[in-house]
C-alpha positions as CSV (number, residue, x, y, z in Angstrom):
1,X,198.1,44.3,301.3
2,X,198.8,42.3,298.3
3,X,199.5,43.8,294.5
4,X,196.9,42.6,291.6
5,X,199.7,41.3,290.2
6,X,199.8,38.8,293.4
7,X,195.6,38.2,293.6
8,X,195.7,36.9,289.8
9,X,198.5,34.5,290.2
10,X,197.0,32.9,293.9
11,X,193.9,32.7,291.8
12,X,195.6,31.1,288.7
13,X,197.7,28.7,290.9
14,X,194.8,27.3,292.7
15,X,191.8,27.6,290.3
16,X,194.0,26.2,287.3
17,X,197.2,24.3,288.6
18,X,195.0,23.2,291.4
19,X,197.6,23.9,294.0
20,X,196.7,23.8,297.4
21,X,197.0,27.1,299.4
22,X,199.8,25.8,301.6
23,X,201.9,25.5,298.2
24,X,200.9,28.5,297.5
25,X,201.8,30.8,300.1
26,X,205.4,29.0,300.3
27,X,205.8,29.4,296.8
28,X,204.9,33.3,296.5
29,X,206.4,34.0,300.0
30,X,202.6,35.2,301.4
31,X,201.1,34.1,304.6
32,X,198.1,31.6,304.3
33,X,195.7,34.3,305.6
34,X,196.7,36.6,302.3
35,X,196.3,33.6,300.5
36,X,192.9,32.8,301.8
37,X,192.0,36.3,301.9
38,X,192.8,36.4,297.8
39,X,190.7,33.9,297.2
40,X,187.3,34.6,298.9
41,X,187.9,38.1,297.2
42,X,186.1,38.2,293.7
43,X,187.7,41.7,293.2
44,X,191.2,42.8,292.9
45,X,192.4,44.7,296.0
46,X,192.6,48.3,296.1
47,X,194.3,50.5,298.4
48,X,191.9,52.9,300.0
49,X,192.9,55.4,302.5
50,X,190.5,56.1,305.8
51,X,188.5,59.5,305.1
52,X,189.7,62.6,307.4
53,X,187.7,64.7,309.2
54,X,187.2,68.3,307.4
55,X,187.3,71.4,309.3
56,X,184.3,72.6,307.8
57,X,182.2,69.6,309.6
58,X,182.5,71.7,312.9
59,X,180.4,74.0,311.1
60,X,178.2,71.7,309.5
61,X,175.1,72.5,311.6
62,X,175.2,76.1,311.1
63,X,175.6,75.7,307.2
64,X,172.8,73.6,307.0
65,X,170.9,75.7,309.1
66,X,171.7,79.3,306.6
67,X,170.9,77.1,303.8
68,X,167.9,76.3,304.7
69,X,166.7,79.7,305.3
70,X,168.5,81.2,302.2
71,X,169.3,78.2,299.5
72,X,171.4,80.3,297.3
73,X,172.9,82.2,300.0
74,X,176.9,83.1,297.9
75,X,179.7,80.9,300.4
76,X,181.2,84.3,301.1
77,X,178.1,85.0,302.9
78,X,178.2,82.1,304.6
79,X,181.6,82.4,305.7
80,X,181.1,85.7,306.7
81,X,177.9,84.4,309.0
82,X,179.4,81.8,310.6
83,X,182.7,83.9,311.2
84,X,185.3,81.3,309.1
85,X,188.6,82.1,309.5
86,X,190.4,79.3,307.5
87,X,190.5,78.2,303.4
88,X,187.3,79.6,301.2
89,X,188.4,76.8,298.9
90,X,187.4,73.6,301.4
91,X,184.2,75.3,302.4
92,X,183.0,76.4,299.3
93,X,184.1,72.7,298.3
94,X,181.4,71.6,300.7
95,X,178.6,74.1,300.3
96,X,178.7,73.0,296.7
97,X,178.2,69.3,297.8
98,X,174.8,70.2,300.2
99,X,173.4,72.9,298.5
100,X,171.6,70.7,296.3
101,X,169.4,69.2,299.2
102,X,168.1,72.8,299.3
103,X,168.3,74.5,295.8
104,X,167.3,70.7,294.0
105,X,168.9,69.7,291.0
106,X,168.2,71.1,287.7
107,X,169.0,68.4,285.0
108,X,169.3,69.2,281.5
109,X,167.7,67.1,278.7
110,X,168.9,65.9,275.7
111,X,166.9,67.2,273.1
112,X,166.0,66.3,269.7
113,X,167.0,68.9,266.8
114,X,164.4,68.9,264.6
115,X,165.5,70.2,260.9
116,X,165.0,73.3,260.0
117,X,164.0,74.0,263.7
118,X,166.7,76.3,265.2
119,X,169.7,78.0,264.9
120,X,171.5,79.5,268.5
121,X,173.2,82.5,268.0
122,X,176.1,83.8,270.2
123,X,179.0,86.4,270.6
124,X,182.4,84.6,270.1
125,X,185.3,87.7,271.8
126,X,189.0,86.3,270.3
127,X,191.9,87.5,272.2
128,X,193.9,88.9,269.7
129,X,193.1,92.6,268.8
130,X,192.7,93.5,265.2
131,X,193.8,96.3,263.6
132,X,191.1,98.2,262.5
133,X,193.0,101.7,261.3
134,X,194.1,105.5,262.8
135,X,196.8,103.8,264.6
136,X,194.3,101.3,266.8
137,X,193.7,97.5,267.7
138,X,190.5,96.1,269.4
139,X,189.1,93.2,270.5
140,X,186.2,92.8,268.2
141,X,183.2,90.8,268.4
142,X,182.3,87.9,266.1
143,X,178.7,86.8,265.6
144,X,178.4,82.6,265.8
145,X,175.4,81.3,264.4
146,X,174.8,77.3,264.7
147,X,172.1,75.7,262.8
148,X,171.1,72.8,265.7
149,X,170.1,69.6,263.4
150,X,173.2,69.7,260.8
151,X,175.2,71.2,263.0
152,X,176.6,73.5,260.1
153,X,178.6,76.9,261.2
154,X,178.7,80.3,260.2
155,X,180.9,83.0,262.0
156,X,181.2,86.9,261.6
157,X,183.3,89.3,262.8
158,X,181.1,92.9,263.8
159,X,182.2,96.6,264.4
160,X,180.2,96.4,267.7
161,X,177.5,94.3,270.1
162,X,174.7,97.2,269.5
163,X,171.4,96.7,268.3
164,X,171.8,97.3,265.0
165,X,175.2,95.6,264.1
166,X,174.0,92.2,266.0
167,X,170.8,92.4,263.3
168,X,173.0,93.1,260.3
169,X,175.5,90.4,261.3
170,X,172.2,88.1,261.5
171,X,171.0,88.9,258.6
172,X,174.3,88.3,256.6
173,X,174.6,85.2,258.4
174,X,171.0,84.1,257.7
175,X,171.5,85.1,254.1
176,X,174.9,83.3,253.7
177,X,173.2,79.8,253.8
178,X,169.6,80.9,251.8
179,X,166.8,80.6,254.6
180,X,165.8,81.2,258.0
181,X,165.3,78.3,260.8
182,X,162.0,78.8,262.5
183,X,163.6,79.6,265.9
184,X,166.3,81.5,266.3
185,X,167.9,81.4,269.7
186,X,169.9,83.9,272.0
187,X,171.0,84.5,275.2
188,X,170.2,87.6,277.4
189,X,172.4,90.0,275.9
190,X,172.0,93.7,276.4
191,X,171.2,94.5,272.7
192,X,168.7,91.7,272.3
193,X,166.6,90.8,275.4
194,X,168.3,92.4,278.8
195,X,165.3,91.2,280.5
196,X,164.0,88.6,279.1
197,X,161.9,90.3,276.3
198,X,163.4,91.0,272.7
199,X,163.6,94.7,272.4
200,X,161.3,96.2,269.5
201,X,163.6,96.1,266.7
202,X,164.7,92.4,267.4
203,X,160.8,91.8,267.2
204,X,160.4,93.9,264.0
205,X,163.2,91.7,262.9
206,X,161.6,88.4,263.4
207,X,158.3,89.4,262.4
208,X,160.0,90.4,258.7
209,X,161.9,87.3,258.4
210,X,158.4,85.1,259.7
211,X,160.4,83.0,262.9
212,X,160.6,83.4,266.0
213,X,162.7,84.9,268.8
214,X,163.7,82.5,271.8
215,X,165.5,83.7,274.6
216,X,167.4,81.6,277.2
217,X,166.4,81.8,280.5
218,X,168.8,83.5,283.2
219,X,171.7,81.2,284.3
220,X,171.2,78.7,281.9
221,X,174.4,78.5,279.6
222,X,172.9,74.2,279.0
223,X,170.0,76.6,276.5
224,X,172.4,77.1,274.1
225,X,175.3,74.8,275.1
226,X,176.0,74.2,271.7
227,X,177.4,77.2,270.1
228,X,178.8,77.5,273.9
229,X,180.9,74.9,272.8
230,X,181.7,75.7,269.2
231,X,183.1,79.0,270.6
232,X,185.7,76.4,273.0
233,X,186.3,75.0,269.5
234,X,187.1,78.0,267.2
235,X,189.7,79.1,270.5
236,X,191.7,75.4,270.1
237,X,191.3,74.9,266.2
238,X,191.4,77.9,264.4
239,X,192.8,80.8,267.1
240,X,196.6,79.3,267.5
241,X,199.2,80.9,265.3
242,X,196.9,82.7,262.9
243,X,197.6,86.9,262.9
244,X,195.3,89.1,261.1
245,X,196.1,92.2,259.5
246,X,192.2,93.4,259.2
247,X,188.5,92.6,260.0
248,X,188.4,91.9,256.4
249,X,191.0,89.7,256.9
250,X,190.1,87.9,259.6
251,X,186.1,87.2,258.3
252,X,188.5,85.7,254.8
253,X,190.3,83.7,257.2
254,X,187.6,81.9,259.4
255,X,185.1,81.7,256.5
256,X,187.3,79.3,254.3
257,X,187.9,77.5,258.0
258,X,184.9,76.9,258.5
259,X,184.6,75.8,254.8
260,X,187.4,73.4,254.4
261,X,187.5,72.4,258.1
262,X,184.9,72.8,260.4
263,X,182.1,71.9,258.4
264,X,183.7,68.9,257.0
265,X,184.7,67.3,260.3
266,X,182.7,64.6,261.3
267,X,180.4,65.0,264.4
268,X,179.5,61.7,266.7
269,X,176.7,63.0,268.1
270,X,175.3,63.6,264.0
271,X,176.9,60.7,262.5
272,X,177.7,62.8,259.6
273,X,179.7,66.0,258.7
274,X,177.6,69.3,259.0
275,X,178.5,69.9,254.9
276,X,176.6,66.7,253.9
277,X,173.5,67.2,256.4
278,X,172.8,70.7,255.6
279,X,170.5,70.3,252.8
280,X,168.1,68.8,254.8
281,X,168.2,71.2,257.4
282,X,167.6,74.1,254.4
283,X,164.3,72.3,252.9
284,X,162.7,72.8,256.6
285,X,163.5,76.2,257.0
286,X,161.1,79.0,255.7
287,X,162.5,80.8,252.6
288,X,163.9,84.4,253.1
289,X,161.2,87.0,253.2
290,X,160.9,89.6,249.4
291,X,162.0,92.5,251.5
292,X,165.0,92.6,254.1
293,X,164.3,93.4,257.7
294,X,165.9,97.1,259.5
295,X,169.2,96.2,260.4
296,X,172.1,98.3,261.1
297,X,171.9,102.2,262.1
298,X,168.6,104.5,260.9
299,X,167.9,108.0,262.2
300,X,166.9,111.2,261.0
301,X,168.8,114.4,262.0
302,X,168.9,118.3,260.5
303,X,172.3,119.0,260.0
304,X,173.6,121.8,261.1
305,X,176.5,124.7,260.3
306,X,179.1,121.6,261.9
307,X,178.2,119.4,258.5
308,X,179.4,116.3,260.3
309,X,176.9,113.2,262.0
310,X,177.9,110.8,264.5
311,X,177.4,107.7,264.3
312,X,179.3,105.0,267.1
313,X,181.8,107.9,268.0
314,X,182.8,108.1,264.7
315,X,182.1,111.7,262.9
316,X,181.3,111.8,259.5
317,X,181.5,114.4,256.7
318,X,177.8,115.8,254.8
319,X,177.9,117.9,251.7
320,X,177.5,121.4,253.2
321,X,175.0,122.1,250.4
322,X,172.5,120.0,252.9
323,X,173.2,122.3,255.9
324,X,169.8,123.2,257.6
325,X,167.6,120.0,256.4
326,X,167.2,117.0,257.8
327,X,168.9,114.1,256.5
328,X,168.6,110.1,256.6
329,X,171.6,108.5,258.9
330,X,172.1,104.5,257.5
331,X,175.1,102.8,258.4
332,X,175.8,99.1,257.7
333,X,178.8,97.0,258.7
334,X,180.7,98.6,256.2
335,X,179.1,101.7,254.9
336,X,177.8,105.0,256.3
337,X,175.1,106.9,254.0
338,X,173.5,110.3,254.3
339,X,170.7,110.8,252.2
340,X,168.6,113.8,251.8
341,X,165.3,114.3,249.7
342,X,166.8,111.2,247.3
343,X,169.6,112.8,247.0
344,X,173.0,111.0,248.6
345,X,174.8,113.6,250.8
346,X,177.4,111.3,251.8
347,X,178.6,107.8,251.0
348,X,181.9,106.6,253.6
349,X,183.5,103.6,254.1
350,X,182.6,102.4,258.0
351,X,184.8,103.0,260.7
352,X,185.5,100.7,263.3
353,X,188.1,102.6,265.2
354,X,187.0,104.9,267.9
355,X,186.4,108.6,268.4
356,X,187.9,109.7,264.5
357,X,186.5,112.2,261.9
358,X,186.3,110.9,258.7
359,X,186.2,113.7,255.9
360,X,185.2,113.8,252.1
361,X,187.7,116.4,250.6
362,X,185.0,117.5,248.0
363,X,183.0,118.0,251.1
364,X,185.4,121.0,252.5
365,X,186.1,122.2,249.1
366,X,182.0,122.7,248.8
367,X,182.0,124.2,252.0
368,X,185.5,126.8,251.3
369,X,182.9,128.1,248.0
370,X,179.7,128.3,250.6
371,X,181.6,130.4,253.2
372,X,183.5,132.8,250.1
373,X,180.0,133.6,248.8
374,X,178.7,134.2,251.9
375,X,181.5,136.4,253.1
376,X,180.9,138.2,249.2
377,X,177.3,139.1,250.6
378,X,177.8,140.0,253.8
379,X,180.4,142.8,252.3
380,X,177.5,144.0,249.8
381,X,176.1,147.1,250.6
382,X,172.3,146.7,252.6
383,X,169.1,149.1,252.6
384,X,170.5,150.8,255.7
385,X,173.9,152.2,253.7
386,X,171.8,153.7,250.5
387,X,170.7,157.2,250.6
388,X,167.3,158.5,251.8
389,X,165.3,161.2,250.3
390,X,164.7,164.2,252.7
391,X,161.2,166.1,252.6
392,X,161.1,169.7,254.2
393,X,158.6,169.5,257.4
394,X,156.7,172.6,255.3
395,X,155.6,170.2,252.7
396,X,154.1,168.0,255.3
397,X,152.1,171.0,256.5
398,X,150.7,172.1,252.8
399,X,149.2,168.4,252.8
400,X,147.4,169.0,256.1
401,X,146.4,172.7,255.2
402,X,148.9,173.9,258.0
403,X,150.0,177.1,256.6
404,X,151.4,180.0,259.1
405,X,147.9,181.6,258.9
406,X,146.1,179.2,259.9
407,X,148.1,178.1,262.8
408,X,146.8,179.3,265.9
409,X,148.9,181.7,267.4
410,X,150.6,179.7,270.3
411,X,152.1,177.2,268.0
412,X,153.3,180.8,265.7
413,X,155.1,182.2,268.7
414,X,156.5,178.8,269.3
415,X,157.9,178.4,265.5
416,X,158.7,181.8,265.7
């Protein structure tokens, strides 16, 4: 087999030195066949080794034949059917390759991104853990919201992935660029739609902020693909060699990133940066509603003689004045409030270490003065300790008209 280096010049020679192929082949040291060969070939050669048998195509039938029955049948089942005792790799290799002729192929579309339209939402988990106090690091979520026409990022780090956190991190997010796209979209995620559904206060969410909740089906990562990919982005362009002393100090951090950098790059697929497109994606979207919707943590509990309330394993101090009525139980991203009647019972800074008792001094000095005056009234001397007046059983008798004559005389032998 000739080089392309050899094809082009036989070509040359003949087609423009006009050389006959005799010449040729003496002159390049070929036989005439390669030279003849060279030039009835329109396309450079190209070494291509024969194709091998696979040890899987033994098997072949009986794959075909479990696929067809059960399409998405996992390859470790497969293997286990057919009794395969060599590589997983090269058969699940080929079960990938025909499992298409039974499952069909599911393309994905490229859509057009309206403006205003939709923003995807999804949970972005960095590697590093943050120090977040009491000795302790964790890996801590951050909420990724993409708005699909401009393009244009947002990113939050959140205490947790419940419920209530996700909905204040949305609502910070939504309020950090002025208005709210008319779809937002999300994944399955445990706290927003495990099955498929939003769960209620996802619902009462959207309903306040007037859009609409849509939810990916299952499997399809393509839904959402691309805040998927902005999360592969924030891992290779801001992750490496940053260190963060805080949550504070990592939402400082990625927020003048995503600033200076990410929403100034330019994107092919916009033709623009995100920075200079996102006005038009703002006048589409529908204004923020007059009242904000429920976020964060909301229940009612009576507080009892223990004046603390839990909320995500975190114990927090009440004003023991309160012990006995219920109380109001709000916590935000970054505050914890206890309200009773109107009146504020406690007001903490949020915890977002685990299992730790956070404690207002004025708190326990309020309770020391509760527990002295009690103990004061306790020692106090009750209705059972004072003195009782004593009546003679003879006076009882003058009442009555019981005097010894009239008593019969049984009962006077018996006093007697």
């Amino acid at each position: 087999m000739i080089t392309v280096e050899d094809w082009a010049e036989i070509r040359r020679l003949h087609r423009a030195e006009k050389l006959p192929k005799k010449q040729i082949a003496e002159k390049l040291g070929v036989s005439r066949t390669t030279v003849y060969k060279a030039l009835a070939s329109d396309e450079p050669p190209k070494y291509q080794r024969k194709p091998k048998g696979s040890l899987v195509d033994a098997v072949l039938p009986e794959v075909h034949k479990l696929l067809k029955d059960t399409p998405r049948m996992p390859a470790t089942v497969v293997a286990e059917r057919i009794g395969w005792e060599h590589s997983l790799t090269i058969l699940k290799d080929k079960i990938r390759q025909i499992r298409p002729l039974y499952t069909g192929v599911d393309p994905a579309d490229r859509l057009d991104h309206k403006p205003g339209e939709a923003a995807q939402f999804d949970l972005w988990f960095p590697e590093p853990k943050i120090p977040v106090g009491y000795g302790q690091a964790r890996m801590l979520p951050v909420l990724v919201m993409t708005l699909t026409f401009s393009r244009f990022l947002t990113a939050l780090m959140i205490p947790s992935r419940q419920s209530g956190d996700l909905l204040a991190g949305m609502w910070q997010l939504i309020t950090g660029v002025g208005a709210v796209s008319k779809s937002l979209i999300w994944d399955r995620e445990a706290a927003i739609a495990p099955k498929g559904k939003p769960l209620p206060p996802v619902q009462a969410f959207a309903g306040t902020a007037a859009t609409r909740m849509v939810i990916a089906p299952p499997r399809d990562p393509e839904f959402k693909g691309m805040t998927e990919r902005n999360n592969d982005y924030f891992e290779t362009s801001f992750l490496p060699g940053r260190q963060f002393a805080s949550p504070d100090d990592f939402n400082t951090q990625i927020s003048a990133w995503l600033t200076e950098r990410a929403n100034q790059r330019q994107v092919r697929s916009l033709g623009d940066r995100p920075i200079n497109v996102v006005g038009t994606d703002l006048a589409a979207m529908t204004a923020l509603p007059p009242s904000p919707p429920a976020t964060g943590f909301n229940h009612q509990i009576r507080l009892g003689r223990d004046y603390y309330v839990r909320v995500d394993t975190n114990d927090y101090s009440v004003d023991p004045r309160f012990i006995g009525r219920l109380v109001q139980v709000t916590a935000t991203l970054g505050r914890v409030v206890i309200v009773c009647d109107g009146e504020i019972a406690a007001d903490h800074t949020r915890c977002w270490a685990k299992a730790q008792v956070i404690t207002d001094p004025q708190h326990v000095a309020t309770a020391k003065t509760l527990r002295a005056h009690y103990n004061q009234v306790r020692r106090q001397p009750t209705g059972r300790d004072a003195e009782v007046a004593y009546r003679p059983l003879s006076v009882y008798d003058e009442l009555f008209g019981l005097t010894s004559t009239t008593l019969p005389a049984q009962n006077q032998r018996r006093s007697a």
